[in-house]
Amino acid sequence: MRTGNILIVIGAGLIVVGVLVRFFPGLFSWFGHLPGDVLIEGENSKVFIPFTSMVVVSIAFSVVASLVGWFVRSR
């Protein structure tokens, strides 16, 4: 598969995710509120560190990258 085709597939996937987030906001309401996501609130400040959410994103991207690599090598 050529690089252009891979970019088209990735772009289409991002469009699908964007449409889902836009029209079904409750679908991803759990994201950012997982156990392990840290929220520190002070009097005049708020700090949010999404440790667990970023691990989920990292795993998802790793799986997608592995699948794309597998499809590219199999051709």
mmCIF file of C-alpha atoms in Angstrom:
data_model
loop_
_atom_site.group_PDB
_atom_site.id
_atom_site.type_symbol
_atom_site.label_atom_id
_atom_site.label_comp_id
_atom_site.label_asym_id
_atom_site.label_seq_id
_atom_site.Cartn_x
_atom_site.Cartn_y
_atom_site.Cartn_z
ATOM 1 C CA MET A 1 0.000 0.000 0.000
ATOM 2 C CA ARG A 2 1.379 3.395 -0.874
ATOM 3 C CA THR A 3 1.897 6.173 1.644
ATOM 4 C CA GLY A 4 -0.895 8.247 0.135
ATOM 5 C CA ASN A 5 -3.387 5.434 0.606
ATOM 6 C CA ILE A 6 -2.329 4.987 4.226
ATOM 7 C CA LEU A 7 -2.807 8.697 4.865
ATOM 8 C CA ILE A 8 -6.271 8.567 3.263
ATOM 9 C CA VAL A 9 -7.289 5.659 5.504
ATOM 10 C CA ILE A 10 -5.966 7.418 8.617
ATOM 11 C CA GLY A 11 -7.772 10.631 7.625
ATOM 12 C CA ALA A 12 -11.037 8.757 7.040
ATOM 13 C CA GLY A 13 -10.670 7.133 10.453
ATOM 14 C CA LEU A 14 -10.162 10.514 12.078
ATOM 15 C CA ILE A 15 -13.258 11.856 10.314
ATOM 16 C CA VAL A 16 -15.309 8.923 11.615
ATOM 17 C CA VAL A 17 -14.071 9.511 15.170
ATOM 18 C CA GLY A 18 -14.784 13.236 14.818
ATOM 19 C CA VAL A 19 -18.349 12.581 13.649
ATOM 20 C CA LEU A 20 -18.901 10.170 16.545
ATOM 21 C CA VAL A 21 -17.621 12.704 19.071
ATOM 22 C CA ARG A 22 -19.689 15.501 17.514
ATOM 23 C CA PHE A 23 -23.026 13.712 17.234
ATOM 24 C CA PHE A 24 -22.724 11.251 20.137
ATOM 25 C CA PRO A 25 -20.986 13.249 22.922
ATOM 26 C CA GLY A 26 -21.848 10.694 25.611
ATOM 27 C CA LEU A 27 -19.950 7.997 23.752
ATOM 28 C CA PHE A 28 -16.564 9.287 24.954
ATOM 29 C CA SER A 29 -17.646 10.913 28.228
ATOM 30 C CA TRP A 30 -15.551 8.376 30.154
ATOM 31 C CA PHE A 31 -12.353 9.641 28.525
ATOM 32 C CA GLY A 32 -10.441 11.874 30.937
ATOM 33 C CA HIS A 33 -12.285 10.515 33.958
ATOM 34 C CA LEU A 34 -10.530 7.168 34.306
ATOM 35 C CA PRO A 35 -8.985 5.933 37.558
ATOM 36 C CA GLY A 36 -5.426 7.191 37.558
ATOM 37 C CA ASP A 37 -6.212 10.535 35.900
ATOM 38 C CA VAL A 38 -5.036 13.173 38.371
ATOM 39 C CA LEU A 39 -6.909 16.405 39.073
ATOM 40 C CA ILE A 40 -5.355 18.850 41.523
ATOM 41 C CA GLU A 41 -7.427 21.895 42.412
ATOM 42 C CA GLY A 42 -6.152 24.811 44.425
ATOM 43 C CA GLU A 43 -7.738 28.132 45.298
ATOM 44 C CA ASN A 44 -6.642 29.832 42.087
ATOM 45 C CA SER A 45 -5.492 26.968 39.918
ATOM 46 C CA LYS A 46 -6.415 23.621 38.463
ATOM 47 C CA VAL A 47 -4.003 20.987 37.135
ATOM 48 C CA PHE A 48 -5.217 17.937 35.212
ATOM 49 C CA ILE A 49 -2.790 15.128 34.368
ATOM 50 C CA PRO A 50 -4.503 12.346 32.364
ATOM 51 C CA PHE A 51 -2.083 9.472 33.039
ATOM 52 C CA THR A 52 -4.480 6.591 32.420
ATOM 53 C CA SER A 53 -6.226 8.227 29.474
ATOM 54 C CA MET A 54 -2.905 8.738 27.705
ATOM 55 C CA VAL A 55 -1.952 5.090 28.311
ATOM 56 C CA VAL A 56 -5.229 4.091 26.604
ATOM 57 C CA VAL A 57 -4.439 6.419 23.658
ATOM 58 C CA SER A 58 -0.904 5.039 23.423
ATOM 59 C CA ILE A 59 -2.133 1.443 23.346
ATOM 60 C CA ALA A 60 -4.742 2.290 20.699
ATOM 61 C CA PHE A 61 -2.176 4.038 18.484
ATOM 62 C CA SER A 62 0.265 1.129 18.921
ATOM 63 C CA VAL A 63 -2.387 -1.377 17.851
ATOM 64 C CA VAL A 64 -3.333 0.720 14.810
ATOM 65 C CA ALA A 65 0.321 1.220 13.833
ATOM 66 C CA SER A 66 0.982 -2.511 14.164
ATOM 67 C CA LEU A 67 -2.032 -3.354 12.001
ATOM 68 C CA VAL A 68 -1.001 -0.834 9.335
ATOM 69 C CA GLY A 69 2.545 -2.223 9.374
ATOM 70 C CA TRP A 70 1.245 -5.774 9.096
ATOM 71 C CA PHE A 71 -0.957 -4.848 6.117
ATOM 72 C CA VAL A 72 1.906 -3.031 4.390
ATOM 73 C CA ARG A 73 4.328 -5.964 4.876
ATOM 74 C CA SER A 74 1.800 -8.559 3.715
ATOM 75 C CA ARG A 75 1.495 -6.996 0.245
#
